[in-house]
Coordinates of C-alpha atoms in Angstrom, one line a residue:
Chain A
M21 CA 37.2 13.9 -20.6
V22 CA 36.7 17.6 -21.0
D23 CA 36.3 18.4 -24.6
L24 CA 35.3 22.0 -25.2
V25 CA 32.4 21.5 -27.5
A26 CA 32.1 25.1 -28.5
S27 CA 35.8 25.5 -29.5
D28 CA 35.5 23.6 -32.7
Y29 CA 32.8 25.9 -33.9
V30 CA 33.8 29.2 -32.6
V31 CA 36.1 30.0 -35.4
E32 CA 33.6 29.8 -38.1
R33 CA 30.4 30.8 -36.3
P34 CA 29.6 34.1 -34.6
A35 CA 29.9 34.1 -30.8
R36 CA 26.3 34.6 -30.1
R37 CA 25.6 31.2 -31.5
Q38 CA 27.8 29.6 -28.9
R39 CA 25.0 29.1 -26.3
R40 CA 23.0 26.9 -28.6
L41 CA 26.0 24.6 -28.9
L42 CA 25.9 23.6 -25.3
P43 CA 24.8 19.9 -25.3
L44 CA 21.5 20.4 -23.5
T45 CA 19.6 17.9 -25.6
E46 CA 20.5 15.1 -27.9
S47 CA 21.3 15.8 -31.6
F48 CA 18.4 15.9 -34.0
P49 CA 19.1 12.4 -35.5
V50 CA 19.2 10.9 -32.0
R51 CA 16.0 12.5 -31.1
V52 CA 14.2 11.3 -34.2
T53 CA 15.6 7.8 -33.7
L54 CA 14.4 7.6 -30.1
I55 CA 10.9 9.0 -31.0
V56 CA 10.6 6.4 -33.8
I57 CA 11.7 3.6 -31.5
A58 CA 9.2 4.6 -28.8
L59 CA 6.4 5.0 -31.3
L60 CA 7.1 1.7 -33.0
F61 CA 7.2 -0.1 -29.7
L62 CA 3.9 1.4 -28.7
A63 CA 2.3 0.8 -32.1
V64 CA 3.2 -2.9 -32.0
F65 CA 2.2 -3.5 -28.4
L66 CA -0.7 -1.1 -27.9
I67 CA -2.3 0.0 -31.2
L68 CA -2.1 -3.2 -33.2
P69 CA -3.9 -5.3 -30.5
L70 CA -6.7 -2.7 -30.4
V71 CA -7.1 -2.7 -34.2
V72 CA -7.1 -6.5 -34.3
V73 CA -10.0 -6.6 -31.8
F74 CA -12.3 -4.5 -34.0
S75 CA -11.1 -6.0 -37.3
E76 CA -11.7 -9.6 -36.1
A77 CA -15.1 -8.6 -34.5
L78 CA -16.3 -7.2 -37.9
R79 CA -14.8 -10.0 -40.0
L80 CA -18.1 -11.6 -40.7
G81 CA -19.9 -8.3 -41.3
L82 CA -22.0 -5.9 -39.2
R83 CA -25.0 -8.2 -39.1
A84 CA -23.1 -11.1 -37.6
Y85 CA -21.5 -8.6 -35.2
G86 CA -24.9 -7.4 -34.0
A87 CA -26.2 -11.0 -33.8
A88 CA -23.3 -12.0 -31.6
L89 CA -24.1 -9.2 -29.2
I90 CA -27.8 -9.8 -28.8
E91 CA -27.4 -13.6 -28.5
P92 CA -29.0 -14.7 -25.2
H93 CA -25.8 -16.0 -23.6
A94 CA -24.0 -12.8 -24.5
L95 CA -26.8 -10.8 -23.1
A96 CA -26.8 -12.9 -19.9
A97 CA -23.0 -12.3 -19.6
I98 CA -23.4 -8.5 -20.1
R99 CA -26.2 -8.4 -17.4
L100 CA -24.1 -10.4 -14.9
T101 CA -21.0 -8.2 -15.5
L102 CA -23.1 -5.0 -15.0
L103 CA -24.7 -6.5 -11.9
T104 CA -21.3 -7.4 -10.4
A105 CA -19.9 -3.9 -11.1
L106 CA -23.1 -2.4 -9.6
I107 CA -22.6 -4.3 -6.3
V108 CA -18.8 -4.1 -6.1
V109 CA -18.1 -0.5 -7.0
P110 CA -20.4 1.2 -4.4
L111 CA -19.1 -1.2 -1.7
N112 CA -15.5 -0.6 -2.4
A113 CA -16.1 3.2 -2.8
A114 CA -17.7 3.2 0.7
F115 CA -14.8 1.2 2.1
G116 CA -12.4 3.6 0.4
I117 CA -14.0 6.6 2.0
A118 CA -14.2 5.0 5.5
A119 CA -10.6 3.8 5.3
A120 CA -9.3 7.2 4.0
W121 CA -11.2 9.0 6.8
A122 CA -9.8 6.7 9.5
I123 CA -6.2 6.9 8.2
T124 CA -6.0 10.6 7.3
K125 CA -8.0 12.2 10.1
F126 CA -6.5 10.4 13.0
D127 CA -3.1 9.3 14.4
F128 CA -2.7 5.7 15.4
R129 CA -0.1 3.1 15.5
G130 CA 0.2 0.6 12.7
K131 CA -1.1 3.1 10.1
N132 CA 1.6 2.2 7.5
L133 CA 0.9 -1.5 8.0
L134 CA -2.8 -0.8 7.4
I135 CA -2.0 1.1 4.2
T136 CA 0.2 -1.8 3.0
L137 CA -2.6 -4.3 3.8
I138 CA -5.1 -2.3 1.8
D139 CA -2.8 -2.4 -1.2
L140 CA -2.2 -6.2 -0.8
P141 CA -4.8 -7.4 -3.4
F142 CA -2.7 -5.6 -6.1
S143 CA 0.3 -7.7 -5.2
V144 CA -1.4 -11.0 -5.2
S145 CA -2.0 -13.0 -8.4
P146 CA -5.7 -12.7 -9.4
V147 CA -5.9 -16.5 -9.6
I148 CA -5.0 -16.7 -5.9
G149 CA -7.6 -14.0 -5.2
G150 CA -10.2 -16.3 -6.6
M151 CA -8.8 -19.5 -5.1
V152 CA -8.9 -18.4 -1.5
F153 CA -12.7 -18.2 -1.8
V154 CA -12.8 -21.7 -3.2
L155 CA -10.9 -22.8 -0.1
L156 CA -13.3 -21.0 2.1
F157 CA -16.7 -21.7 0.5
G158 CA -16.1 -24.6 -1.9
L159 CA -17.4 -28.0 -1.2
Q160 CA -14.1 -29.1 0.4
G161 CA -13.6 -25.7 1.9
V162 CA -13.7 -24.5 5.5
F163 CA -17.4 -23.5 5.4
G164 CA -18.3 -25.8 2.5
P165 CA -20.1 -28.5 4.4
W166 CA -22.1 -26.0 6.5
L167 CA -23.1 -24.0 3.4
A168 CA -24.1 -27.2 1.5
A169 CA -26.2 -28.3 4.5
H170 CA -28.1 -25.0 4.4
G171 CA -28.4 -25.0 0.6
I172 CA -26.3 -21.8 0.1
K173 CA -24.2 -21.7 -3.0
I174 CA -21.3 -19.2 -3.1
V175 CA -18.6 -20.8 -5.3
F176 CA -19.7 -21.5 -8.9
A177 CA -22.5 -19.0 -8.3
I178 CA -23.0 -15.3 -8.4
P179 CA -22.0 -14.5 -4.8
G180 CA -18.5 -16.0 -5.4
I181 CA -18.0 -13.9 -8.5
V182 CA -19.0 -10.8 -6.5
I183 CA -16.7 -11.6 -3.6
A184 CA -13.7 -12.4 -5.8
T185 CA -14.3 -9.1 -7.6
L186 CA -14.5 -7.3 -4.3
F187 CA -11.1 -8.7 -3.4
V188 CA -9.4 -7.8 -6.6
T189 CA -10.8 -4.2 -6.8
L190 CA -10.7 -3.4 -3.1
P191 CA -7.7 -0.9 -3.1
F192 CA -8.7 1.4 -6.0
V193 CA -10.7 4.1 -4.2
A194 CA -8.8 4.0 -1.0
R195 CA -5.4 4.4 -2.7
E196 CA -6.6 7.5 -4.6
L197 CA -8.2 9.2 -1.5
I198 CA -5.5 8.5 1.1
P199 CA -2.6 10.5 -0.4
L200 CA -4.8 13.4 -1.3
M201 CA -6.6 13.6 2.1
Q202 CA -3.3 13.3 3.8
K203 CA -2.1 16.3 2.0
Q204 CA -5.2 18.3 2.7
G205 CA -4.9 17.8 6.4
T206 CA -7.7 18.3 8.9
Q207 CA -8.1 22.0 9.3
Q208 CA -11.2 22.4 7.1
E209 CA -13.0 19.6 8.9
E210 CA -12.1 21.0 12.3
A211 CA -13.4 24.4 11.2
A212 CA -16.7 22.9 10.0
L213 CA -17.1 21.0 13.3
M214 CA -16.3 24.0 15.4
L215 CA -19.0 25.9 13.5
G216 CA -21.5 23.3 14.6
A217 CA -21.7 20.9 11.7
N218 CA -22.0 17.2 12.7
G219 CA -19.8 14.4 11.3
W220 CA -22.0 13.5 8.4
Q221 CA -22.4 17.1 7.3
T222 CA -18.7 17.6 7.5
L223 CA -18.0 14.5 5.4
R224 CA -20.7 15.5 2.8
R225 CA -20.2 19.2 2.5
V226 CA -16.5 19.6 3.3
T227 CA -14.4 16.5 2.7
L228 CA -16.1 14.9 -0.2
P229 CA -16.3 18.0 -2.4
N230 CA -12.6 18.5 -1.7
V231 CA -11.7 15.0 -3.0
K232 CA -14.4 14.5 -5.6
W233 CA -12.1 14.2 -8.6
S234 CA -9.9 11.7 -6.9
L235 CA -13.0 9.8 -5.7
L236 CA -14.4 9.7 -9.3
Y237 CA -11.0 8.6 -10.5
G238 CA -10.8 5.7 -8.1
I239 CA -14.4 4.7 -8.9
L240 CA -13.6 4.8 -12.6
L241 CA -10.6 2.5 -12.3
C242 CA -12.4 0.2 -9.8
N243 CA -15.3 -0.1 -12.3
G244 CA -13.0 -0.8 -15.2
R245 CA -11.3 -3.6 -13.3
A246 CA -14.6 -5.0 -11.9
I247 CA -16.0 -5.3 -15.5
G248 CA -12.8 -6.7 -16.9
E249 CA -11.5 -9.1 -14.2
F250 CA -10.7 -12.5 -15.5
G251 CA -8.4 -14.6 -13.4
A252 CA -10.1 -14.4 -10.0
V253 CA -13.5 -14.7 -11.5
A254 CA -12.5 -17.7 -13.7
V255 CA -11.5 -19.7 -10.7
V256 CA -14.8 -19.2 -8.7
S257 CA -17.3 -19.0 -11.6
G258 CA -17.4 -22.6 -12.8
H259 CA -18.1 -21.3 -16.4
I260 CA -21.8 -22.1 -16.4
I261 CA -22.9 -20.5 -19.7
G262 CA -25.8 -18.1 -19.3
L263 CA -25.6 -18.3 -15.5
T264 CA -22.1 -17.6 -14.1
N265 CA -20.3 -16.3 -17.2
T266 CA -19.2 -12.7 -17.0
M267 CA -18.3 -10.9 -20.2
P268 CA -14.6 -11.8 -20.0
L269 CA -15.4 -15.4 -19.3
Q270 CA -17.9 -15.5 -22.2
V271 CA -15.0 -14.2 -24.4
E272 CA -12.9 -17.2 -23.3
V273 CA -15.7 -19.7 -23.8
L274 CA -16.5 -18.4 -27.3
Y275 CA -12.8 -18.3 -28.2
N276 CA -12.2 -21.8 -27.1
D277 CA -15.2 -23.0 -29.1
Y278 CA -13.6 -21.4 -32.2
A279 CA -16.4 -18.8 -32.4
F280 CA -13.7 -16.2 -33.0
A281 CA -15.9 -13.5 -34.5
A282 CA -18.4 -13.8 -31.7
A283 CA -15.6 -13.8 -29.1
F284 CA -14.1 -10.6 -30.6
A285 CA -17.6 -9.1 -30.8
V286 CA -18.0 -9.4 -27.0
A287 CA -14.3 -8.4 -26.6
S288 CA -15.0 -5.2 -28.6
L289 CA -17.5 -4.1 -26.1
L290 CA -15.0 -4.5 -23.3
T291 CA -12.4 -2.7 -25.4
L292 CA -14.8 0.2 -25.9
M293 CA -15.3 0.3 -22.1
A294 CA -11.5 0.3 -21.7
L295 CA -11.1 3.2 -24.2
A296 CA -13.9 5.1 -22.5
T297 CA -12.2 4.6 -19.1
L298 CA -8.9 5.9 -20.5
G299 CA -10.6 8.9 -22.0
L300 CA -12.5 9.8 -18.8
K301 CA -9.3 9.2 -16.8
T302 CA -7.4 11.7 -18.9
W303 CA -10.3 14.2 -18.6
L304 CA -10.4 13.7 -14.8
E305 CA -6.7 14.2 -14.5
W306 CA -7.1 17.5 -16.5
R307 CA -10.1 18.5 -14.3
A308 CA -8.3 17.8 -11.1
G309 CA -5.5 19.9 -12.3
T310 CA -3.1 17.1 -11.4
L311 CA -2.1 16.6 -15.0
P312 CA 0.0 14.7 -15.5
A313 CA -1.0 12.4 -12.6
R314 CA 1.8 10.1 -13.0
T315 CA 2.1 8.2 -9.8
R316 CA -0.8 5.8 -10.6
L317 CA 0.3 2.3 -11.1
H318 CA -2.9 0.4 -11.4
Chain B
M26 CA -2.3 -4.1 15.2
A27 CA -3.9 -0.8 14.6
I28 CA -5.2 -0.5 18.1
A29 CA -4.3 2.8 19.8
L30 CA -6.2 5.8 20.9
P31 CA -6.2 8.8 18.6
Q32 CA -4.8 12.0 19.9
R33 CA -7.3 14.4 21.3
T34 CA -9.3 15.7 18.3
V35 CA -12.7 17.2 17.5
I36 CA -13.1 15.0 14.5
P37 CA -15.7 12.3 15.1
G38 CA -16.0 8.8 13.6
F39 CA -12.6 7.2 14.5
G40 CA -14.2 4.1 16.0
L41 CA -16.8 3.8 13.2
T42 CA -14.5 4.2 10.2
L43 CA -11.6 2.2 11.6
G44 CA -14.1 -0.5 12.6
I45 CA -15.5 -0.6 9.1
T46 CA -12.0 -0.6 7.5
L47 CA -10.7 -3.4 9.7
S48 CA -13.7 -5.7 9.4
Y49 CA -14.2 -5.2 5.7
L50 CA -10.4 -5.7 5.0
G51 CA -10.4 -8.6 7.4
L52 CA -13.4 -10.4 5.8
I53 CA -12.4 -9.9 2.2
V54 CA -8.6 -10.0 2.2
I55 CA -6.9 -10.9 5.5
I56 CA -8.9 -13.9 6.6
P57 CA -9.1 -15.5 3.1
L58 CA -5.3 -15.2 2.7
C59 CA -4.8 -16.7 6.2
V60 CA -6.9 -19.6 5.2
L61 CA -4.6 -20.2 2.3
F62 CA -1.6 -20.5 4.7
Y63 CA -3.6 -22.6 7.1
K64 CA -4.6 -25.0 4.3
A65 CA -1.0 -25.2 3.2
T66 CA 0.2 -26.4 6.6
D67 CA -2.7 -28.9 6.4
A68 CA -0.9 -30.6 3.5
G69 CA 2.0 -31.6 5.7
W70 CA 5.7 -31.2 5.0
V71 CA 6.1 -34.4 3.0
K72 CA 3.3 -33.5 0.6
F73 CA 4.6 -29.9 0.5
F74 CA 8.0 -30.8 -0.7
A75 CA 6.8 -33.5 -3.0
E76 CA 4.6 -31.0 -4.7
L77 CA 7.2 -28.3 -4.9
T78 CA 9.9 -30.5 -6.3
S79 CA 7.8 -32.3 -8.9
P80 CA 9.2 -31.7 -12.4
R81 CA 6.0 -30.0 -13.6
T82 CA 5.9 -27.5 -10.8
L83 CA 9.6 -26.7 -11.1
A84 CA 9.3 -26.2 -14.8
A85 CA 6.3 -23.9 -14.3
F86 CA 8.2 -21.8 -11.8
R87 CA 11.2 -21.6 -14.2
V88 CA 8.9 -20.5 -17.1
S89 CA 7.0 -18.0 -15.0
F90 CA 9.9 -16.3 -13.2
G91 CA 12.3 -16.5 -16.1
I92 CA 10.0 -15.0 -18.7
A93 CA 8.6 -12.5 -16.3
F94 CA 12.2 -11.3 -15.6
L95 CA 13.0 -11.0 -19.3
A96 CA 9.7 -9.2 -19.9
A97 CA 10.4 -6.7 -17.1
F98 CA 13.9 -6.2 -18.5
I99 CA 12.5 -5.4 -22.0
N100 CA 10.0 -3.1 -20.4
A101 CA 12.7 -1.3 -18.4
I102 CA 14.7 -0.5 -21.6
F103 CA 11.7 0.5 -23.8
G104 CA 9.8 2.0 -20.9
F105 CA 12.7 4.3 -20.2
I106 CA 12.9 5.3 -23.9
V107 CA 9.2 6.0 -24.0
A108 CA 9.2 8.0 -20.8
W109 CA 12.2 10.0 -22.0
V110 CA 10.6 10.8 -25.3
L111 CA 7.3 11.7 -23.7
V112 CA 8.9 14.1 -21.2
R113 CA 11.8 15.6 -23.1
Y114 CA 10.7 15.8 -26.8
Q115 CA 7.8 17.6 -28.5
F116 CA 6.1 15.8 -31.4
P117 CA 2.6 15.7 -32.8
G118 CA 0.3 13.3 -30.9
R119 CA 2.4 13.3 -27.7
R120 CA -0.6 13.8 -25.4
F121 CA -2.6 11.1 -27.1
V122 CA 0.3 8.7 -26.8
D123 CA 0.7 9.6 -23.2
S124 CA -2.9 8.7 -22.3
L125 CA -2.7 5.5 -24.3
I126 CA 0.2 4.2 -22.1
D127 CA -2.3 3.0 -19.5
L128 CA -4.2 0.8 -21.9
P129 CA -2.8 -2.5 -20.5
F130 CA -4.3 -1.4 -17.1
A131 CA -7.7 -0.7 -18.6
L132 CA -8.0 -3.4 -21.2
P133 CA -9.4 -6.6 -19.7
T134 CA -6.7 -9.3 -19.7
A135 CA -8.8 -11.8 -21.6
V136 CA -9.3 -9.3 -24.4
A137 CA -5.6 -8.6 -24.5
G138 CA -5.0 -12.4 -24.6
I139 CA -7.1 -13.2 -27.6
A140 CA -6.0 -10.0 -29.5
L141 CA -2.3 -10.9 -29.1
T142 CA -2.9 -14.5 -30.0
S143 CA -4.7 -13.6 -33.2
L144 CA -1.9 -11.0 -34.0
Y145 CA 0.9 -13.5 -33.5
S146 CA -0.6 -16.7 -34.7
V147 CA 0.8 -18.1 -38.0
H148 CA -1.9 -16.3 -40.0
G149 CA -1.8 -13.1 -37.9
W150 CA -0.6 -9.7 -39.1
L151 CA 2.7 -10.1 -37.2
G152 CA 2.7 -13.9 -36.8
A153 CA 2.8 -14.5 -40.6
P154 CA 6.0 -12.5 -41.3
L155 CA 7.6 -14.0 -38.1
A156 CA 6.7 -17.5 -39.3
A157 CA 8.2 -16.7 -42.7
A158 CA 11.4 -15.8 -40.9
G159 CA 11.2 -19.2 -39.1
I160 CA 10.1 -17.8 -35.7
K161 CA 7.0 -19.2 -34.1
A162 CA 5.6 -16.7 -31.6
A163 CA 2.1 -17.9 -30.5
F164 CA 1.9 -21.1 -28.5
T165 CA 5.6 -20.9 -27.5
P166 CA 7.4 -19.3 -24.6
L167 CA 8.0 -16.3 -26.9
G168 CA 4.2 -15.8 -26.9
I169 CA 4.2 -15.7 -23.1
L170 CA 7.0 -13.1 -23.3
I171 CA 4.9 -10.9 -25.7
A172 CA 1.9 -11.0 -23.4
L173 CA 4.0 -10.2 -20.3
V174 CA 5.6 -7.2 -22.0
F175 CA 2.2 -5.9 -22.9
V176 CA 0.9 -6.3 -19.3
G177 CA 4.0 -4.7 -17.7
L178 CA 4.4 -1.9 -20.2
P179 CA 2.9 1.0 -18.2
F180 CA 4.9 0.4 -14.9
V181 CA 8.3 1.6 -16.0
V182 CA 6.9 4.5 -18.0
R183 CA 4.7 5.7 -15.1
T184 CA 7.5 5.4 -12.4
V185 CA 10.2 7.1 -14.5
E186 CA 8.0 9.9 -16.0
P187 CA 7.5 11.9 -12.7
V188 CA 11.2 11.7 -11.8
L189 CA 12.2 13.0 -15.2
L190 CA 9.6 15.8 -14.9
D191 CA 10.9 16.8 -11.5
F192 CA 14.5 16.6 -12.7
D193 CA 16.3 19.9 -12.3
R194 CA 17.5 20.9 -15.7
E195 CA 20.0 23.3 -14.2
L196 CA 22.1 20.4 -13.2
E197 CA 22.4 19.5 -16.9
E198 CA 23.2 23.1 -17.8
S199 CA 25.9 23.3 -15.2
A200 CA 27.5 20.1 -16.4
A201 CA 27.3 21.4 -20.0
M202 CA 28.9 24.7 -18.9
L203 CA 31.6 22.8 -17.2
G204 CA 32.3 21.2 -20.5
A205 CA 30.8 17.7 -20.2
S206 CA 29.7 16.0 -23.4
R207 CA 26.1 15.0 -23.9
A208 CA 26.8 11.3 -23.4
N209 CA 28.7 12.1 -20.3
I210 CA 25.9 14.3 -18.9
L211 CA 23.3 11.6 -19.5
W212 CA 25.4 8.9 -17.9
R213 CA 26.7 10.8 -14.9
V214 CA 24.1 13.5 -14.2
V215 CA 20.7 12.3 -15.5
F216 CA 20.8 8.6 -15.1
P217 CA 21.8 8.2 -11.4
P218 CA 18.7 9.9 -9.9
I219 CA 16.5 8.0 -12.3
L220 CA 17.9 4.6 -11.4
P221 CA 15.8 4.0 -8.3
A222 CA 12.6 4.8 -10.2
L223 CA 13.7 2.6 -13.1
M224 CA 14.3 -0.3 -10.7
T225 CA 11.0 0.3 -8.9
G226 CA 9.2 0.1 -12.3
F227 CA 11.1 -3.0 -13.2
T228 CA 10.1 -4.7 -9.9
L229 CA 6.5 -3.7 -10.3
A230 CA 6.4 -5.1 -13.8
F231 CA 8.1 -8.3 -12.7
A232 CA 5.6 -8.7 -9.8
R233 CA 2.7 -8.2 -12.0
A234 CA 4.0 -10.6 -14.7
I235 CA 4.5 -13.6 -12.4
G236 CA 0.9 -13.5 -11.3
E237 CA -0.6 -12.7 -14.7
Y238 CA -3.1 -15.2 -16.0
G239 CA -5.7 -13.9 -18.5
S240 CA -3.5 -12.4 -21.2
V241 CA -1.1 -15.4 -21.1
I242 CA -3.2 -18.5 -21.2
F243 CA -4.5 -17.9 -24.8
I244 CA -1.1 -17.3 -26.4
A245 CA 1.0 -19.6 -24.3
G246 CA -0.1 -23.0 -25.8
N247 CA 0.1 -24.3 -22.2
M248 CA 2.3 -27.3 -22.7
P249 CA 3.3 -28.7 -19.3
G250 CA 7.0 -28.3 -18.7
Y251 CA 7.4 -26.0 -21.8
S252 CA 5.0 -23.2 -21.8
E253 CA 2.9 -23.7 -18.7
I254 CA 2.9 -20.8 -16.2
V255 CA 2.4 -21.1 -12.4
P256 CA -1.0 -19.4 -12.2
L257 CA -2.4 -21.8 -14.8
L258 CA -0.9 -24.8 -13.0
I259 CA -2.8 -23.6 -9.9
V260 CA -6.1 -23.4 -11.9
I261 CA -5.5 -26.8 -13.4
K262 CA -5.0 -28.3 -9.9
L263 CA -8.1 -26.7 -8.6
E264 CA -10.1 -28.0 -11.6
Q265 CA -8.8 -31.5 -10.8
F266 CA -9.8 -30.9 -7.1
D267 CA -6.2 -31.3 -6.1
Y268 CA -6.7 -28.6 -3.5
A269 CA -3.6 -29.5 -1.5
G270 CA -1.4 -29.2 -4.5
A271 CA -2.9 -25.9 -5.6
T272 CA -2.5 -24.6 -2.0
V273 CA 1.2 -25.5 -1.8
I274 CA 2.0 -23.7 -5.1
A275 CA -0.2 -20.7 -4.3
T276 CA 1.5 -20.3 -0.9
L277 CA 4.9 -20.1 -2.5
M278 CA 3.6 -17.6 -5.0
L279 CA 2.2 -15.6 -2.2
V280 CA 5.5 -15.6 -0.3
A281 CA 7.2 -14.4 -3.5
S282 CA 4.6 -11.6 -3.8
F283 CA 5.3 -10.5 -0.3
V284 CA 9.0 -10.4 -0.8
L285 CA 8.5 -8.4 -4.0
L286 CA 6.1 -6.0 -2.2
F287 CA 8.8 -5.5 0.5
A288 CA 11.4 -4.8 -2.2
I289 CA 9.1 -2.3 -3.9
N290 CA 8.5 -0.5 -0.6
L291 CA 12.3 -0.2 -0.1
L292 CA 12.9 0.9 -3.7
Q293 CA 10.1 3.6 -3.4
A294 CA 11.7 4.9 -0.2
W295 CA 15.0 5.0 -2.0
T296 CA 13.4 6.9 -4.9
R297 CA 11.9 9.5 -2.5
R298 CA 15.3 10.0 -0.7
R299 CA 17.0 10.5 -4.1
Q300 CA 14.5 13.1 -5.0
G301 CA 15.1 14.8 -1.7
G302 CA 11.6 14.6 -0.3

């Protein structure tokens, strides 16, 4: 088992070279091979799909591309998607701050269970995330008859889309804030309160500035998912073109109608959003000084 | 559950923030998921088992779990190589590649679905050469595998990377000084502490893959019994207003998710212990 690596070389090379012969990294050919394998894998699975989106979107030319984007149904989809994100992101951000405050500033039993429950939507198939609201608010659902009697539509309407998106994106802000605020402890808040600040002032002037990069990070990821969510929204939307189609659903409808260029045109907007999210995310990690922030899994 | 008085503290807002947390979480997550279980018992045992043992359901579970497992396995191997290369080697564009890893998290699944389909269809950039070699990728289980590899790609990389970064290089140096070969060092010194993280990444990728819908349905072809995944079967049953059937299948999926979540928690605890903190 023990083969003295250096011994083979000592004879012909000067002794001072001996240290470099310790096998602390792989040989040059192995390194190059591994880098090539990794880059090829990523090129096939990440870069090529990105390139395809834009190449397909522009297949019929720039004019057709622009026309596909300002088409009324596409515009309606863009509006609905932005509206959903505009409602969902602030609500889940507020929830995230409240949950992080309760969990990190106080001691109580069941805390770990609560953290697990907050993370739950990430473990559940998005299809199930949409389906539970059909079971609750659909015509055959628990509250279905009552809602129908009062003329309230949730499923196959905008409220259903909003609630399903709330479900899917609920953990994002909370899971960024909780670990950081746990690490920061309570001393600064206690000092502020002792000096006469009230709870709100403490939150606004002490806690939030301390966690602002993580908060923005969570909001960014929450927003990206809210705009791009497909499975959960597909179940509750009913695919009513121009009314309950978000951008990802519009992509599906167009694609299934063989309007490939138009589908990829809308998809290219979503792709740009995703790339912007990635860029901002890298910038935030750099700003927060946590680079590389590598524990993020969603 | 989370009902206990906090220790004496000057910080205000315990009741308010915990109240908001519990009611919001309850309304949006807990109660809806409980309704799913409640509706499943509604179906009755006979219907429950009839639904679960129907050939179409069984086939969908085989397809979903089998291909998700394979995809997670492929991701474990290549994810490990990618993480290794990104942490240990220097090459131009390394930082750019590193920030691109999270693309599958950021790219909407429907977009990934149509892009992969167009890439691997018979006339696609990769589909055409594959077809020439006699391999049909899109609209077969192989297409599902490709989509699931895409979706699960970041998990292994992102769980292995921090462990590799924290790894104490002095251990490697000592082993080298003591005369171990490079292969021996990798296998006996480097690999064991990374194993828990690798398994965590594998399980996360697997858990994500069994629930994935958007990126798969375009490329799968969706032939019942052949390339139909469980989430799609749920959607089809919902569209046919077979709520009982959909509920039964969804309940089983949910139980599988809980088991995996539990496994992931155990694995993460193991990772932390291995890292000594």
